[in-house]
PDB file of C-alpha atoms in Angstrom:
ATOM      1  CA  UNK A  10     -80.901 -66.323 -68.228  1.00 32.00           C
ATOM      2  CA  UNK A  11     -78.872 -69.361 -67.347  1.00 39.00           C
ATOM      3  CA  UNK A  12     -78.198 -72.119 -69.798  1.00 53.00           C
ATOM      4  CA  UNK A  13     -77.236 -75.681 -69.034  1.00 60.00           C
ATOM      5  CA  UNK A  14     -79.652 -76.678 -66.316  1.00 72.00           C
ATOM      6  CA  UNK A  15     -79.203 -80.304 -65.354  1.00 78.00           C
ATOM      7  CA  UNK A  16     -81.609 -82.664 -63.749  1.00 81.00           C
ATOM      8  CA  UNK A  17     -81.756 -84.510 -61.514  1.00 86.00           C
ATOM      9  CA  UNK A  18     -79.661 -82.540 -59.052  1.00 87.00           C
ATOM     10  CA  UNK A  19     -78.584 -85.782 -57.404  1.00 91.00           C
ATOM     11  CA  UNK A  20     -78.740 -89.400 -58.472  1.00 92.00           C
ATOM     12  CA  UNK A  21     -77.811 -92.513 -56.532  1.00 94.00           C
ATOM     13  CA  UNK A  22     -77.719 -95.899 -58.269  1.00 95.00           C
ATOM     14  CA  UNK A  23     -76.187 -99.338 -57.821  1.00 96.00           C
ATOM     15  CA  UNK A  24     -72.941-100.275 -59.513  1.00 96.00           C
ATOM     16  CA  UNK A  25     -73.627-101.838 -62.882  1.00 97.00           C
ATOM     17  CA  UNK A  26     -76.810 -99.873 -63.522  1.00 97.00           C
ATOM     18  CA  UNK A  27     -77.118 -97.155 -66.128  1.00 97.00           C
ATOM     19  CA  UNK A  28     -77.212 -93.488 -65.151  1.00 96.00           C
ATOM     20  CA  UNK A  29     -79.046 -90.861 -67.178  1.00 96.00           C
ATOM     21  CA  UNK A  30     -78.680 -87.133 -66.677  1.00 95.00           C
ATOM     22  CA  UNK A  31     -80.527 -84.424 -68.558  1.00 94.00           C
ATOM     23  CA  UNK A  32     -79.652 -80.879 -69.469  1.00 92.00           C
ATOM     24  CA  UNK A  33     -81.685 -78.012 -70.860  1.00 92.00           C
ATOM     25  CA  UNK A  34     -80.432 -74.788 -72.342  1.00 90.00           C
ATOM     26  CA  UNK A  35     -82.070 -71.573 -73.414  1.00 87.00           C
ATOM     27  CA  UNK A  36     -80.427 -70.056 -76.477  1.00 82.00           C
ATOM     28  CA  UNK A  37     -78.868 -71.318 -79.672  1.00 88.00           C
ATOM     29  CA  UNK A  38     -75.626 -73.218 -79.378  1.00 89.00           C
ATOM     30  CA  UNK A  39     -72.627 -74.112 -81.481  1.00 89.00           C
ATOM     31  CA  UNK A  40     -72.010 -77.219 -79.418  1.00 90.00           C
ATOM     32  CA  UNK A  41     -72.810 -78.713 -76.042  1.00 92.00           C
ATOM     33  CA  UNK A  42     -70.211 -80.337 -73.838  1.00 93.00           C
ATOM     34  CA  UNK A  43     -70.294 -82.560 -70.787  1.00 94.00           C
ATOM     35  CA  UNK A  44     -67.719 -82.363 -68.018  1.00 94.00           C
ATOM     36  CA  UNK A  45     -67.054 -84.383 -64.882  1.00 95.00           C
ATOM     37  CA  UNK A  46     -65.815 -82.977 -61.604  1.00 92.00           C
ATOM     38  CA  UNK A  47     -64.543 -85.155 -58.810  1.00 91.00           C
ATOM     39  CA  UNK A  48     -64.861 -83.699 -55.338  1.00 85.00           C
ATOM     40  CA  UNK A  49     -62.428 -80.842 -54.821  1.00 79.00           C
ATOM     41  CA  UNK A  50     -60.933 -81.129 -58.293  1.00 83.00           C
ATOM     42  CA  UNK A  51     -61.095 -79.345 -61.619  1.00 85.00           C
ATOM     43  CA  UNK A  52     -63.356 -80.308 -64.476  1.00 90.00           C
ATOM     44  CA  UNK A  53     -62.507 -82.985 -66.985  1.00 92.00           C
ATOM     45  CA  UNK A  54     -63.932 -82.825 -70.486  1.00 92.00           C
ATOM     46  CA  UNK A  55     -65.924 -85.944 -71.359  1.00 95.00           C
ATOM     47  CA  UNK A  56     -67.635 -85.459 -74.686  1.00 95.00           C
ATOM     48  CA  UNK A  57     -68.767 -82.773 -77.125  1.00 94.00           C
ATOM     49  CA  UNK A  58     -71.766 -82.867 -79.422  1.00 95.00           C
ATOM     50  CA  UNK A  59     -72.179 -80.334 -82.196  1.00 93.00           C
ATOM     51  CA  UNK A  60     -75.474 -78.591 -82.869  1.00 94.00           C
ATOM     52  CA  UNK A  61     -75.942 -80.533 -86.105  1.00 95.00           C
ATOM     53  CA  UNK A  62     -75.436 -83.915 -84.410  1.00 96.00           C
ATOM     54  CA  UNK A  63     -78.137 -85.927 -82.663  1.00 97.00           C
ATOM     55  CA  UNK A  64     -76.191 -88.647 -80.904  1.00 97.00           C
ATOM     56  CA  UNK A  65     -72.610 -89.403 -80.017  1.00 97.00           C
ATOM     57  CA  UNK A  66     -70.829 -92.265 -78.282  1.00 96.00           C
ATOM     58  CA  UNK A  67     -67.561 -92.469 -76.428  1.00 95.00           C
ATOM     59  CA  UNK A  68     -66.825 -95.686 -74.560  1.00 96.00           C
ATOM     60  CA  UNK A  69     -69.549 -96.098 -71.920  1.00 97.00           C
ATOM     61  CA  UNK A  70     -70.891 -92.609 -72.601  1.00 97.00           C
ATOM     62  CA  UNK A  71     -73.780 -91.780 -74.899  1.00 98.00           C
ATOM     63  CA  UNK A  72     -74.916 -88.226 -75.476  1.00 98.00           C
ATOM     64  CA  UNK A  73     -78.026 -87.104 -77.305  1.00 97.00           C
ATOM     65  CA  UNK A  74     -78.980 -83.630 -78.416  1.00 97.00           C
ATOM     66  CA  UNK A  75     -82.430 -82.346 -79.348  1.00 96.00           C
ATOM     67  CA  UNK A  76     -82.082 -78.789 -80.586  1.00 94.00           C
ATOM     68  CA  UNK A  77     -85.847 -78.422 -81.075  1.00 94.00           C
ATOM     69  CA  UNK A  78     -86.336 -79.010 -77.354  1.00 94.00           C
ATOM     70  CA  UNK A  79     -83.027 -77.392 -76.408  1.00 94.00           C
ATOM     71  CA  UNK A  80     -82.092 -80.428 -74.367  1.00 94.00           C
ATOM     72  CA  UNK A  81     -79.358 -83.015 -74.075  1.00 95.00           C
ATOM     73  CA  UNK A  82     -78.896 -86.208 -72.131  1.00 96.00           C
ATOM     74  CA  UNK A  83     -75.842 -88.063 -70.909  1.00 97.00           C
ATOM     75  CA  UNK A  84     -76.086 -91.808 -70.402  1.00 97.00           C
ATOM     76  CA  UNK A  85     -73.383 -93.717 -68.550  1.00 97.00           C
ATOM     77  CA  UNK A  86     -73.778 -97.438 -69.039  1.00 97.00           C
ATOM     78  CA  UNK A  87     -72.596-100.176 -66.673  1.00 97.00           C
ATOM     79  CA  UNK A  88     -71.711 -97.655 -63.987  1.00 97.00           C
ATOM     80  CA  UNK A  89     -68.684 -98.111 -61.727  1.00 96.00           C
ATOM     81  CA  UNK A  90     -67.853 -96.742 -58.304  1.00 95.00           C
ATOM     82  CA  UNK A  91     -65.224 -94.538 -59.968  1.00 95.00           C
ATOM     83  CA  UNK A  92     -67.996 -92.766 -61.889  1.00 97.00           C
ATOM     84  CA  UNK A  93     -69.077 -91.096 -58.641  1.00 97.00           C
ATOM     85  CA  UNK A  94     -68.701 -87.383 -59.378  1.00 96.00           C
ATOM     86  CA  UNK A  95     -70.617 -84.268 -60.386  1.00 93.00           C
ATOM     87  CA  UNK A  96     -71.515 -83.961 -64.039  1.00 95.00           C
ATOM     88  CA  UNK A  97     -72.023 -80.644 -65.768  1.00 92.00           C
ATOM     89  CA  UNK A  98     -73.278 -79.758 -69.174  1.00 92.00           C
ATOM     90  CA  UNK A  99     -71.842 -76.647 -70.763  1.00 90.00           C
ATOM     91  CA  UNK A 100     -73.312 -74.742 -73.660  1.00 88.00           C
ATOM     92  CA  UNK A 101     -71.011 -73.057 -76.132  1.00 87.00           C
ATOM     93  CA  UNK A 102     -72.710 -70.382 -78.192  1.00 83.00           C
ATOM     94  CA  UNK A 103     -69.696 -69.260 -80.190  1.00 75.00           C
ATOM     95  CA  UNK A 104     -69.851 -66.048 -82.199  1.00 65.00           C
ATOM     96  CA  UNK A 105     -67.603 -64.115 -79.833  1.00 58.00           C
ATOM     97  CA  UNK A 106     -69.210 -65.392 -76.621  1.00 56.00           C
ATOM     98  CA  UNK A 107     -66.398 -67.756 -75.870  1.00 68.00           C
ATOM     99  CA  UNK A 108     -67.058 -68.638 -72.266  1.00 77.00           C
ATOM    100  CA  UNK A 109     -68.903 -71.847 -71.574  1.00 83.00           C
ATOM    101  CA  UNK A 110     -72.208 -71.577 -69.716  1.00 84.00           C
ATOM    102  CA  UNK A 111     -72.483 -74.282 -67.081  1.00 86.00           C
ATOM    103  CA  UNK A 112     -75.459 -75.604 -65.206  1.00 84.00           C
ATOM    104  CA  UNK A 113     -75.468 -76.510 -61.527  1.00 84.00           C
ATOM    105  CA  UNK A 114     -74.628 -80.116 -62.227  1.00 89.00           C
ATOM    106  CA  UNK A 115     -75.898 -83.544 -61.318  1.00 92.00           C
ATOM    107  CA  UNK A 116     -74.187 -85.227 -58.383  1.00 93.00           C
ATOM    108  CA  UNK A 117     -73.956 -88.928 -59.208  1.00 96.00           C
ATOM    109  CA  UNK A 118     -73.288 -91.503 -56.499  1.00 96.00           C
ATOM    110  CA  UNK A 119     -72.594 -95.094 -57.474  1.00 96.00           C
ATOM    111  CA  UNK A 120     -73.261 -97.518 -54.624  1.00 94.00           C
ATOM    112  CA  UNK A 121     -70.892-100.514 -54.644  1.00 88.00           C
TER     113      UNK A 121
ATOM    114  CA  UNK B  27     -47.273 -82.141 -71.585  1.00 50.00           C
ATOM    115  CA  UNK B  28     -48.230 -80.477 -68.341  1.00 69.00           C
ATOM    116  CA  UNK B  29     -51.870 -79.562 -67.901  1.00 89.00           C
ATOM    117  CA  UNK B  30     -53.264 -76.250 -66.751  1.00 94.00           C
ATOM    118  CA  UNK B  31     -51.436 -75.229 -63.596  1.00 95.00           C
ATOM    119  CA  UNK B  32     -53.034 -73.071 -60.970  1.00 96.00           C
ATOM    120  CA  UNK B  33     -51.499 -71.766 -57.803  1.00 96.00           C
ATOM    121  CA  UNK B  34     -51.937 -71.551 -55.012  1.00 96.00           C
ATOM    122  CA  UNK B  35     -54.365 -74.434 -54.484  1.00 95.00           C
ATOM    123  CA  UNK B  36     -55.660 -72.830 -51.316  1.00 96.00           C
ATOM    124  CA  UNK B  37     -55.544 -69.182 -50.347  1.00 97.00           C
ATOM    125  CA  UNK B  38     -56.721 -67.626 -47.108  1.00 97.00           C
ATOM    126  CA  UNK B  39     -57.195 -63.895 -46.875  1.00 97.00           C
ATOM    127  CA  UNK B  40     -58.689 -61.526 -44.339  1.00 97.00           C
ATOM    128  CA  UNK B  41     -61.336 -59.045 -45.390  1.00 97.00           C
ATOM    129  CA  UNK B  42     -59.785 -56.061 -47.128  1.00 97.00           C
ATOM    130  CA  UNK B  43     -56.661 -57.868 -48.322  1.00 98.00           C
ATOM    131  CA  UNK B  44     -55.780 -58.606 -51.913  1.00 98.00           C
ATOM    132  CA  UNK B  45     -55.887 -62.035 -53.532  1.00 98.00           C
ATOM    133  CA  UNK B  46     -53.785 -62.986 -56.549  1.00 98.00           C
ATOM    134  CA  UNK B  47     -54.544 -66.197 -58.353  1.00 98.00           C
ATOM    135  CA  UNK B  48     -52.215 -67.531 -61.036  1.00 98.00           C
ATOM    136  CA  UNK B  49     -52.838 -69.730 -64.020  1.00 97.00           C
ATOM    137  CA  UNK B  50     -50.396 -71.189 -66.519  1.00 97.00           C
ATOM    138  CA  UNK B  51     -52.223 -72.582 -69.562  1.00 95.00           C
ATOM    139  CA  UNK B  52     -51.382 -75.809 -71.296  1.00 93.00           C
ATOM    140  CA  UNK B  53     -48.411 -75.637 -73.617  1.00 90.00           C
ATOM    141  CA  UNK B  54     -49.499 -74.285 -76.974  1.00 87.00           C
ATOM    142  CA  UNK B  55     -52.720 -72.750 -75.655  1.00 89.00           C
ATOM    143  CA  UNK B  56     -53.104 -69.004 -76.003  1.00 88.00           C
ATOM    144  CA  UNK B  57     -56.683 -68.670 -74.736  1.00 91.00           C
ATOM    145  CA  UNK B  58     -57.412 -68.482 -71.013  1.00 94.00           C
ATOM    146  CA  UNK B  59     -60.753 -68.435 -69.200  1.00 94.00           C
ATOM    147  CA  UNK B  60     -61.534 -67.805 -65.545  1.00 96.00           C
ATOM    148  CA  UNK B  61     -64.605 -69.235 -63.791  1.00 95.00           C
ATOM    149  CA  UNK B  62     -65.907 -68.999 -60.244  1.00 95.00           C
ATOM    150  CA  UNK B  63     -67.699 -71.826 -58.481  1.00 92.00           C
ATOM    151  CA  UNK B  64     -69.699 -71.308 -55.335  1.00 88.00           C
ATOM    152  CA  UNK B  65     -70.465 -74.338 -53.117  1.00 81.00           C
ATOM    153  CA  UNK B  66     -73.039 -76.686 -54.687  1.00 76.00           C
ATOM    154  CA  UNK B  67     -73.165 -74.518 -57.807  1.00 79.00           C
ATOM    155  CA  UNK B  68     -71.958 -74.793 -61.369  1.00 81.00           C
ATOM    156  CA  UNK B  69     -69.140 -72.719 -62.760  1.00 87.00           C
ATOM    157  CA  UNK B  70     -69.853 -69.122 -63.690  1.00 91.00           C
ATOM    158  CA  UNK B  71     -67.846 -67.583 -66.510  1.00 91.00           C
ATOM    159  CA  UNK B  72     -65.891 -64.497 -65.501  1.00 94.00           C
ATOM    160  CA  UNK B  73     -63.413 -63.499 -68.183  1.00 94.00           C
ATOM    161  CA  UNK B  74     -61.772 -64.685 -71.395  1.00 93.00           C
ATOM    162  CA  UNK B  75     -58.293 -63.534 -72.338  1.00 93.00           C
ATOM    163  CA  UNK B  76     -55.787 -64.020 -75.071  1.00 91.00           C
ATOM    164  CA  UNK B  77     -52.180 -62.949 -74.761  1.00 88.00           C
ATOM    165  CA  UNK B  78     -52.150 -59.282 -73.663  1.00 88.00           C
ATOM    166  CA  UNK B  79     -55.852 -58.836 -74.475  1.00 92.00           C
ATOM    167  CA  UNK B  80     -59.116 -59.133 -72.584  1.00 93.00           C
ATOM    168  CA  UNK B  81     -61.617 -60.496 -75.076  1.00 90.00           C
ATOM    169  CA  UNK B  82     -64.741 -60.896 -72.945  1.00 89.00           C
ATOM    170  CA  UNK B  83     -65.113 -59.771 -69.348  1.00 92.00           C
ATOM    171  CA  UNK B  84     -68.894 -59.865 -69.248  1.00 89.00           C
ATOM    172  CA  UNK B  85     -68.876 -62.121 -66.177  1.00 91.00           C
ATOM    173  CA  UNK B  86     -66.473 -60.071 -64.111  1.00 93.00           C
ATOM    174  CA  UNK B  87     -67.773 -57.944 -61.246  1.00 93.00           C
ATOM    175  CA  UNK B  88     -67.307 -54.301 -62.160  1.00 90.00           C
ATOM    176  CA  UNK B  89     -65.323 -53.441 -59.070  1.00 95.00           C
ATOM    177  CA  UNK B  90     -62.347 -54.991 -57.270  1.00 97.00           C
ATOM    178  CA  UNK B  91     -61.789 -57.744 -59.855  1.00 97.00           C
ATOM    179  CA  UNK B  92     -59.251 -57.586 -62.659  1.00 97.00           C
ATOM    180  CA  UNK B  93     -57.483 -60.074 -64.895  1.00 97.00           C
ATOM    181  CA  UNK B  94     -54.455 -60.027 -67.129  1.00 96.00           C
ATOM    182  CA  UNK B  95     -52.572 -62.397 -69.389  1.00 95.00           C
ATOM    183  CA  UNK B  96     -49.202 -60.828 -70.136  1.00 92.00           C
ATOM    184  CA  UNK B  97     -46.966 -61.680 -73.038  1.00 89.00           C
ATOM    185  CA  UNK B  98     -44.697 -63.565 -70.672  1.00 90.00           C
ATOM    186  CA  UNK B  99     -45.825 -65.422 -67.591  1.00 92.00           C
ATOM    187  CA  UNK B 100     -49.064 -66.728 -66.214  1.00 95.00           C
ATOM    188  CA  UNK B 101     -52.522 -65.221 -66.283  1.00 97.00           C
ATOM    189  CA  UNK B 102     -53.414 -63.426 -63.048  1.00 98.00           C
ATOM    190  CA  UNK B 103     -56.846 -62.948 -61.504  1.00 98.00           C
ATOM    191  CA  UNK B 104     -56.657 -60.193 -58.946  1.00 98.00           C
ATOM    192  CA  UNK B 105     -59.260 -59.454 -56.312  1.00 98.00           C
ATOM    193  CA  UNK B 106     -58.748 -56.303 -54.325  1.00 97.00           C
ATOM    194  CA  UNK B 107     -60.218 -55.634 -50.872  1.00 98.00           C
ATOM    195  CA  UNK B 108     -61.701 -59.120 -50.599  1.00 97.00           C
ATOM    196  CA  UNK B 109     -65.016 -59.672 -48.843  1.00 96.00           C
ATOM    197  CA  UNK B 110     -66.493 -62.874 -47.422  1.00 95.00           C
ATOM    198  CA  UNK B 111     -68.695 -63.259 -50.501  1.00 94.00           C
ATOM    199  CA  UNK B 112     -65.570 -63.723 -52.613  1.00 96.00           C
ATOM    200  CA  UNK B 113     -64.953 -67.084 -50.937  1.00 96.00           C
ATOM    201  CA  UNK B 114     -65.235 -69.643 -53.710  1.00 96.00           C
ATOM    202  CA  UNK B 115     -63.251 -71.945 -55.952  1.00 95.00           C
ATOM    203  CA  UNK B 116     -61.726 -70.154 -58.918  1.00 97.00           C
ATOM    204  CA  UNK B 117     -60.949 -72.259 -61.946  1.00 95.00           C
ATOM    205  CA  UNK B 118     -58.831 -71.423 -64.914  1.00 95.00           C
ATOM    206  CA  UNK B 119     -59.174 -73.157 -68.270  1.00 93.00           C
ATOM    207  CA  UNK B 120     -57.241 -72.917 -71.481  1.00 92.00           C
ATOM    208  CA  UNK B 121     -57.906 -73.810 -75.082  1.00 89.00           C
ATOM    209  CA  UNK B 122     -56.434 -73.519 -78.531  1.00 85.00           C
ATOM    210  CA  UNK B 123     -59.363 -71.328 -79.500  1.00 73.00           C
ATOM    211  CA  UNK B 124     -60.776 -73.519 -82.266  1.00 69.00           C
ATOM    212  CA  UNK B 125     -64.468 -73.499 -83.000  1.00 57.00           C
ATOM    213  CA  UNK B 126     -64.987 -76.553 -80.774  1.00 62.00           C
ATOM    214  CA  UNK B 127     -63.736 -74.592 -77.800  1.00 72.00           C
ATOM    215  CA  UNK B 128     -62.905 -77.615 -75.677  1.00 83.00           C
ATOM    216  CA  UNK B 129     -61.445 -76.183 -72.526  1.00 88.00           C
ATOM    217  CA  UNK B 130     -58.951 -77.863 -70.249  1.00 90.00           C
ATOM    218  CA  UNK B 131     -59.299 -76.992 -66.598  1.00 91.00           C
ATOM    219  CA  UNK B 132     -56.846 -76.560 -63.798  1.00 93.00           C
ATOM    220  CA  UNK B 133     -57.455 -77.973 -60.324  1.00 92.00           C
ATOM    221  CA  UNK B 134     -58.619 -74.591 -59.070  1.00 95.00           C
ATOM    222  CA  UNK B 135     -57.734 -72.191 -56.278  1.00 97.00           C
ATOM    223  CA  UNK B 136     -59.934 -72.284 -53.212  1.00 96.00           C
ATOM    224  CA  UNK B 137     -60.145 -68.829 -51.726  1.00 97.00           C
ATOM    225  CA  UNK B 138     -61.328 -68.445 -48.161  1.00 97.00           C
ATOM    226  CA  UNK B 139     -61.955 -64.973 -46.821  1.00 97.00           C
ATOM    227  CA  UNK B 140     -61.972 -64.699 -43.044  1.00 95.00           C
TER     228      UNK B 140
END
């Protein structure tokens, strides 16, 4: 089964608005990470939240984690055109399974 | 401190040829991961290596695909007798291997099989 399913698949908002993306996963995790991918490029790590944390902030990013619902959300506040990218959540289970399990991503478009 | 370096950035092969993708991890990183990304899809884990050892290859196809990370030199992902379905972006990531497992990604190699 696949972990890290994001929704929505695509999101288009106006510059300055907030963007919220959600992620669900299926099995227990050690931590959950969010990455950004600009078109045709590699992934850039944005933020990590451990399984025993509920909320984390980094600049304009806010991540929440609900382990009872096996879900996470990424909020980008005061969006900018440069935030246009695909955003992926990645579940890290640990315990010898060291590859990250990615979802299909949310494609975010910020309209100027 | 150079990031994860992958080459080539683009690779074109005809069906039946071999593809070799290279990855040099970040300085100080001894853990390397390979992922494949199909168009409009997320990344799928293929293999996790440490120097001279394959730790987890649960995501690797059983045939035609192999990976190595020698004591000296870059990690190599090798695809023998490529088929059109192998066309994808292949990303390499490296980490220090701590419990956080934050991985740093290269820009990827885009393989096109004609």
